[in-house]
Amino acid sequence: MSMSHGKNQAEQIREISGTNPLKCMKCGKCSATCPAFNEMDIKPHQFVSYVANNNVEELVKSESLWKCLSCFACVERCPRDVKPGKIIDAARQLVVRERGGSYLTADEIPELLDDETPQQLLVSAYRRYKR
Amino acid sequence: MKYSYYPGCTLKNKAKDLDAYARASAQALGFELEEIENWQCCGGVYPLGSDEIATKLSSVRALNEAKEKGQDLVTLCSACHHVIKRVNDDMKNVDDIRFRANNYLKLDTPYAGETKVVHFLELLRDTIGFDELKKRVVKPLTGKKIGAYYGCLLLRPSGILAFDDPENPKIMEDFIRALGATPVIYPYRNECCGGYISLKEKDMAKNMCDKITESASGFGADMLITACPLCMYNLNKSASKDIPVYYFTELLAEALGLKEEA
Ligand code: SF4
Ligand code: SF4
Ligand code: SF4
Ligand code: SF4
C-alpha cells in the first residue's frame, strides 16, 4: 500500500467524519471513558492518531470498527472536540461503502433474533454494519 | 394542545406498551398526540457520516409535516428522538445538508429546521410541569425505589440534544418524584447498555448490562425505568441480575390511574 493511498484514505476519513484529528492532545480521556475499550484492538485515542498520521491500512482491518457502540461518551468528554466516535464510524463507512465489507450478512440474521428482539436493534445494526 | 407525534417502528410492534401508555397519559393530562401520516422509520441510529443525505430524509419528512401543521413534534423512543433531533439540527445549521436534502425533497417551501422536537419527558417537565403532574397523580407509587436509566441517546451529544446535564441529569429523577416514588441515583445511569452491539456481541452486551444493573441494585433500586426499547431489551436479555425494567410511560399511566384502560 503506497503512502499516497493511505493519505488519500485518511483524507476521506477526515472528510466523512467532518472532524480534525490534529486537534487531539493525546490526553487519553476518550479511551478512559470508552465502554468498549477492552474489546478494541486499536483504542479510541490511538485511532485518532492513526488517522492523523495517515496510517489507514491498520484501521480498516481493525476489530474496533465493529466494537464501537456509537455511544458518544468519547465525543461528549473529549476536551478538544475531536469526536473519536465519528472518526471510527467514518472508517467503518469507508470499509462498508468502498470495500464491500460488512459485519452482518442476511443469512446469519435469523439465528441472532429471538421473540423479543426490537425492530430498533435490527434497523440500527443494519445501518452501522452494512451498506 | 395538539402535538405532532412520531411513534417510530418499534412502538408499533415490540414496544406497544411504551406508546399505548403514553397516549392514554397524554389524553388524561390534556394534550393530544396526532400521529404523523405515513411516517417512515428513522433508521434507529443517526448517520454519523457528514456526507450522508438519503438516510436523513425520513426524519426531514416527519419534521416538515409537523411544520406544515404548525405543531411541535413529540417523540418517545430515545433513538427516534436522538435521530430526529440531530437531523433537525443539521437542517438548521449545516448549509450543505439543508441544500442537498431540500433538493431531493422538492417541498413547496424548503425546510430549514423550523420544527421544535420535544421528547415526551420534556413535555412533562417544560409544558405540564412536574409540580402539576404531581397534583394529577391519583395512585402515588409510594415506597417504590426506582432507578432512572438514561442510557446515551437522550443525553449525548449534549450540545445538540440539550436534554439535561449529560453527566448529572435529573429529569427522570424529578419525574419519579412527581409520581410519588423515590429515585435512586447510581453511577451507571448514563452509561451505554451496548445498543446494537447486542445483536452480534452478546458477551460484550452482557458485560455492560451487568455493570448497569449491579450498580443500580447496589444503590438500592428495586426497578429501572427507560424510554428506549433497545435499552429495555438489552437490560432484560443480557443482564444476569434480575431487576425489572419498565417503560417510564407505564409507571406514569399507573400513577395517573389509567393502567387498566390503556
Ligand atoms: S479525548 Fe480527545 S484530545 Fe483526548 S485523546 Fe481522545 S481525542 Fe484526543
Ligand atoms: S463512541 Fe465508540 S469509541 Fe466512543 S466511547 Fe462509545 S464505544 Fe467508545
Ligand atoms: S428509532 Fe427506532 S423505533 Fe424509532 S423509528 Fe427509528 S428505528 Fe424505529
Ligand atoms: S443505552 Fe443502549 S439502547 Fe439505550 S440509548 Fe444507549 S445504546 Fe441505546
XYZ file of C-alpha atoms and ligand atoms in Angstrom:
425
model
C 0.000 0.000 0.000
C 1.608 3.269 -1.047
C 1.831 6.251 1.240
C -0.274 8.371 -1.059
C -3.066 5.842 -0.956
C -3.019 5.899 2.829
C -3.048 9.656 2.791
C -5.942 9.723 0.403
C -7.952 7.370 2.584
C -7.103 9.266 5.734
C -8.315 12.361 3.954
C -11.546 10.546 3.169
C -11.987 9.568 6.798
C -11.458 13.175 7.816
C -13.999 14.281 5.245
C -16.660 11.718 6.094
C -16.287 12.395 9.794
C -16.045 16.146 9.383
C -13.572 16.281 12.252
C -9.925 17.208 12.623
C -7.765 14.585 14.359
C -4.868 17.037 14.531
C -6.647 18.862 17.335
C -6.060 15.830 19.582
C -3.757 16.469 22.534
C -3.428 12.770 23.384
C -4.950 13.062 26.807
C -6.494 9.603 26.531
C -9.811 10.678 28.011
C -11.762 9.129 25.130
C -10.205 5.725 25.765
C -10.625 6.059 29.510
C -14.347 6.589 29.121
C -14.986 4.112 26.315
C -17.202 1.209 27.411
C -15.845 -0.953 24.595
C -12.196 -0.282 25.480
C -11.331 -3.851 26.485
C -12.677 -5.224 23.246
C -10.804 -2.859 20.990
C -7.504 -3.776 19.386
C -6.896 -0.154 18.434
C -8.122 2.115 21.231
C -10.085 5.307 20.528
C -7.171 7.707 21.201
C -4.880 5.549 19.053
C -7.474 5.525 16.316
C -7.346 9.298 16.230
C -3.578 9.416 15.895
C -3.539 6.721 13.202
C -5.791 8.939 11.109
C -3.691 11.998 11.911
C -0.641 10.062 10.686
C -2.372 8.766 7.544
C -1.924 5.223 8.750
C -5.191 3.773 7.489
C -4.388 0.219 6.472
C -4.273 -0.933 10.098
C -7.517 0.796 10.872
C -9.633 -0.743 8.181
C -8.611 -4.191 9.407
C -9.252 -3.269 12.994
C -11.777 -5.131 15.147
C -12.542 -1.815 16.816
C -14.717 -0.852 13.866
C -17.250 -3.449 14.906
C -16.941 -2.988 18.652
C -17.643 0.732 18.860
C -21.169 1.408 20.127
C -21.544 4.962 18.864
C -22.458 5.846 22.416
C -20.788 9.283 22.120
C -19.210 9.078 25.561
C -15.869 9.917 23.940
C -17.422 12.673 21.855
C -19.036 14.254 24.890
C -15.961 14.016 27.103
C -13.153 14.929 24.692
C -11.721 18.256 25.841
C -10.669 19.167 22.282
C -13.891 18.289 20.474
C -12.143 15.735 18.265
C -15.123 13.341 18.150
C -13.305 9.975 18.110
C -16.622 8.088 17.709
C -17.247 9.921 14.450
C -13.775 9.079 13.204
C -14.312 5.399 13.945
C -17.661 5.490 12.185
C -16.054 7.154 9.169
C -13.512 4.329 8.926
C -16.366 1.843 9.207
C -18.183 3.665 6.419
C -15.086 3.529 4.268
C -14.919 -0.223 4.703
C -18.614 -0.769 4.157
C -19.046 1.601 1.235
C -15.890 1.103 -0.706
C -14.526 -2.239 0.156
C -17.776 -4.144 0.222
C -17.021 -5.057 3.808
C -19.793 -5.875 6.219
C -20.170 -7.266 9.673
C -23.608 -8.705 9.101
C -24.955 -10.987 6.415
C -28.599 -11.728 5.697
C -28.019 -15.452 6.301
C -26.878 -15.080 9.845
C -29.755 -12.869 10.954
C -32.439 -15.458 11.809
C -30.340 -17.148 14.446
C -29.480 -13.814 16.047
C -33.105 -12.978 16.722
C -35.459 -14.008 19.462
C -39.114 -13.304 20.232
C -38.396 -10.008 21.880
C -35.827 -8.506 19.535
C -36.997 -4.938 18.895
C -37.060 -3.671 15.295
C -34.806 -0.910 16.500
C -31.998 -3.384 17.117
C -32.066 -4.808 13.611
C -32.518 -1.470 11.925
C -29.650 0.063 13.878
C -27.280 -2.837 13.325
C -28.063 -2.808 9.618
C -27.278 0.817 9.366
C -23.985 0.600 11.201
C -22.741 -2.696 9.805
C -23.887 -2.741 6.208
C -24.226 -0.535 3.212
C -52.986 21.461 22.979
C -52.187 19.402 19.892
C -48.815 17.979 19.004
C -47.499 16.067 16.054
C -46.304 12.687 17.196
C -43.675 10.384 15.731
C -44.102 6.908 17.246
C -41.410 5.011 15.320
C -41.367 1.442 14.087
C -40.612 -0.313 17.361
C -43.531 1.309 19.150
C -45.852 -0.175 16.562
C -44.600 -3.616 17.346
C -42.418 -4.837 20.196
C -42.775 -1.699 22.285
C -46.533 -1.175 22.010
C -46.748 -0.507 25.750
C -44.425 2.456 25.561
C -46.815 4.006 23.037
C -50.179 2.997 24.489
C -49.424 4.241 27.997
C -48.077 7.494 26.615
C -51.194 8.168 24.576
C -53.511 7.385 27.479
C -51.492 9.587 29.813
C -51.321 12.434 27.318
C -55.065 12.421 26.951
C -55.572 12.435 30.693
C -53.138 15.327 31.041
C -54.971 17.344 28.435
C -52.857 17.205 25.321
C -53.346 15.373 22.102
C -50.762 13.428 20.153
C -51.562 13.489 16.458
C -49.622 10.784 14.685
C -47.718 11.972 11.606
C -49.187 10.434 8.479
C -47.119 7.914 6.549
C -44.054 8.363 8.691
C -41.112 6.167 7.842
C -38.598 4.585 10.167
C -35.840 6.964 11.157
C -33.200 4.251 10.871
C -32.541 3.875 14.568
C -29.082 5.421 14.544
C -28.041 8.876 13.449
C -25.958 8.664 10.268
C -22.605 9.924 11.513
C -21.024 10.456 8.111
C -21.213 14.175 7.419
C -21.846 13.463 3.721
C -24.956 11.316 4.230
C -28.274 12.634 2.982
C -30.538 9.782 1.886
C -30.568 8.230 5.344
C -31.772 11.502 6.863
C -34.730 12.123 4.593
C -37.342 10.158 6.537
C -36.658 12.378 9.540
C -36.854 15.524 7.426
C -40.224 14.448 6.027
C -41.642 13.982 9.515
C -40.198 17.298 10.649
C -41.652 19.080 7.665
C -45.062 17.569 8.177
C -45.139 18.928 11.719
C -44.011 22.293 10.412
C -46.855 22.378 7.901
C -49.330 21.757 10.691
C -47.653 24.374 12.849
C -47.070 21.862 15.630
C -44.147 20.754 17.751
C -43.016 17.189 17.066
C -43.207 14.848 20.045
C -41.060 11.717 20.268
C -40.998 8.900 22.765
C -38.374 6.331 21.787
C -34.911 7.587 22.777
C -33.493 6.533 19.445
C -36.124 8.283 17.319
C -35.673 11.371 19.436
C -31.920 11.291 19.024
C -32.015 10.791 15.271
C -34.735 13.332 14.529
C -33.309 15.980 16.811
C -29.854 15.669 15.258
C -31.182 15.714 11.715
C -33.182 18.799 12.608
C -30.028 20.441 13.864
C -28.331 19.605 10.555
C -31.208 21.144 8.634
C -30.975 24.284 10.692
C -27.224 24.716 10.902
C -25.442 22.777 8.160
C -25.834 24.587 4.822
C -24.676 21.708 2.666
C -27.097 19.202 4.198
C -30.023 21.611 4.125
C -29.343 22.421 0.497
C -28.992 18.841 -0.673
C -31.904 17.487 1.364
C -34.212 20.181 0.033
C -33.023 19.459 -3.484
C -34.100 15.895 -3.037
C -37.424 16.513 -1.404
C -38.636 19.380 -3.584
C -41.005 20.719 -0.941
C -43.174 23.726 -1.693
C -41.279 25.682 0.911
C -37.800 24.454 1.809
C -37.377 23.003 5.271
C -34.753 24.688 7.423
C -35.111 23.220 10.896
C -38.166 25.223 11.966
C -39.876 22.428 13.893
C -39.284 22.039 17.594
C -38.551 18.431 18.554
C -39.768 17.581 22.033
C -39.286 14.363 23.918
C -42.334 13.271 25.931
C -40.362 13.714 29.150
C -39.505 17.274 28.159
C -43.174 17.913 27.547
C -43.937 16.729 31.071
C -41.186 18.884 32.532
C -41.500 22.042 30.469
C -45.148 22.245 29.444
C -47.126 20.393 32.098
C -44.547 20.844 34.837
C -43.639 18.207 37.409
C -45.463 20.090 40.179
C -48.655 19.988 38.166
C -48.056 16.338 37.283
C -47.738 15.569 40.962
C -51.179 17.064 41.567
C -52.678 14.855 38.894
C -51.339 11.652 40.399
C -54.144 9.590 41.893
C -52.207 6.463 42.768
C -48.813 7.605 44.036
C -46.100 4.986 43.738
C -45.159 5.468 47.365
C -42.300 3.365 48.648
C -41.009 2.279 45.251
C -37.296 2.778 44.761
C -36.735 3.470 41.124
C -33.501 3.857 39.204
C -33.703 6.029 36.105
C -31.767 4.524 33.251
C -30.924 7.279 30.778
C -28.531 5.409 28.533
C -26.811 7.533 25.967
C -29.151 8.608 23.200
C -31.186 11.142 25.164
C -28.148 12.871 26.607
C -25.371 12.914 24.037
C -24.091 14.918 22.301
C -25.437 17.390 24.820
C -24.802 20.448 22.662
C -27.459 19.235 20.234
C -29.737 17.101 22.392
C -29.897 19.797 25.115
C -32.000 17.359 27.122
C -30.346 17.669 30.507
C -26.917 17.828 32.133
C -25.212 14.879 30.379
C -23.135 13.869 33.403
C -25.659 14.578 36.114
C -29.159 14.528 34.648
C -32.222 14.861 36.826
C -35.286 14.966 34.598
C -36.145 11.305 35.152
C -35.489 11.553 38.898
C -37.828 14.548 39.072
C -40.350 12.538 37.105
C -40.049 9.660 39.576
C -40.562 12.069 42.482
C -43.640 13.542 40.829
C -45.142 10.069 40.727
C -44.627 9.740 44.467
C -41.778 7.237 44.295
C -38.166 7.574 45.418
C -35.459 7.983 42.784
C -32.238 6.027 43.228
C -29.165 7.720 41.830
C -26.447 5.303 40.721
C -23.260 5.883 38.728
C -24.060 3.861 35.631
C -27.365 5.514 34.803
C -25.914 7.435 31.871
C -23.557 4.759 30.577
C -24.335 2.793 27.455
C -26.069 -0.608 27.558
C -24.342 -1.716 24.385
C -27.045 -0.674 21.941
C -26.898 -2.532 18.641
C -23.807 -4.435 19.750
C -26.115 -6.969 21.417
C -27.060 -8.394 18.044
C -23.679 -9.993 17.490
C -21.558 -9.364 20.576
C -23.660 -10.981 23.268
C -20.796 -11.149 25.761
C -19.979 -7.522 25.400
C -23.598 -6.507 25.890
C -23.861 -8.772 28.911
C -20.837 -7.199 30.469
C -22.177 -3.704 30.064
C -25.682 -4.537 31.225
C -24.328 -6.350 34.266
C -22.467 -3.235 35.316
C -25.595 -1.135 34.977
C -27.943 -3.458 36.841
C -25.410 -4.262 39.570
C -24.747 -0.594 40.073
C -28.475 0.162 40.266
C -29.361 -2.577 42.683
C -26.221 -1.955 44.727
C -27.525 1.545 45.347
C -30.900 0.149 46.348
C -33.111 0.319 43.248
C -35.948 -2.242 43.018
C -36.663 -1.434 39.410
C -35.431 0.589 36.462
C -37.227 2.834 34.023
C -36.248 3.622 30.457
C -37.565 5.402 27.369
C -35.778 3.135 24.934
C -36.963 -0.243 23.594
C -33.403 -1.323 22.931
C -32.235 -0.454 26.446
C -35.218 -2.436 27.681
C -34.354 -5.439 25.558
C -30.678 -5.373 26.429
C -31.244 -4.977 30.149
C -33.794 -7.783 30.147
C -31.845 -10.149 27.933
C -28.244 -9.502 28.722
C -28.024 -8.696 32.403
C -27.556 -11.569 34.841
C -29.220 -9.556 37.585
C -32.959 -9.889 37.679
C -34.199 -6.364 38.124
C -37.477 -5.441 36.457
C -37.338 -2.755 33.763
C -40.373 -0.656 32.855
C -41.102 1.992 30.301
C -41.484 5.299 32.099
C -44.892 5.688 30.466
C -46.173 2.540 32.137
C -45.448 3.947 35.593
C -46.925 7.268 34.521
C -50.166 5.597 33.459
C -50.212 3.606 36.668
C -49.803 6.694 38.841
C -52.478 8.511 36.859
C -54.821 5.594 37.499
C -55.017 4.653 33.823
C -53.228 1.385 33.772
C -56.272 -0.807 33.283
C -57.703 1.298 30.464
C -54.548 1.613 28.368
S -10.167 12.723 24.403
Fe -9.918 13.961 22.575
S -7.997 15.029 22.886
Fe -8.061 13.368 24.374
S -7.009 11.690 23.323
Fe -9.163 11.456 22.889
S -9.434 12.515 21.001
Fe -7.512 13.193 21.773
S -18.491 6.055 20.596
Fe -17.304 4.198 20.313
S -15.249 4.832 20.756
Fe -16.523 6.403 21.567
S -16.802 5.844 23.680
Fe -18.523 4.990 22.560
S -17.857 2.935 22.029
Fe -16.041 4.039 22.624
S -35.559 4.705 16.463
Fe -36.419 3.044 16.442
S -38.140 2.757 16.809
Fe -37.574 4.733 16.368
S -38.282 4.655 14.154
Fe -36.313 4.661 14.440
S -35.740 2.618 14.384
Fe -37.729 2.687 14.592
S -28.300 2.890 26.344
Fe -28.313 1.406 24.923
S -30.101 1.351 23.677
Fe -30.182 2.869 25.139
S -29.576 4.587 24.271
Fe -27.576 3.776 24.703
S -27.070 2.198 23.444
Fe -29.058 2.901 23.061
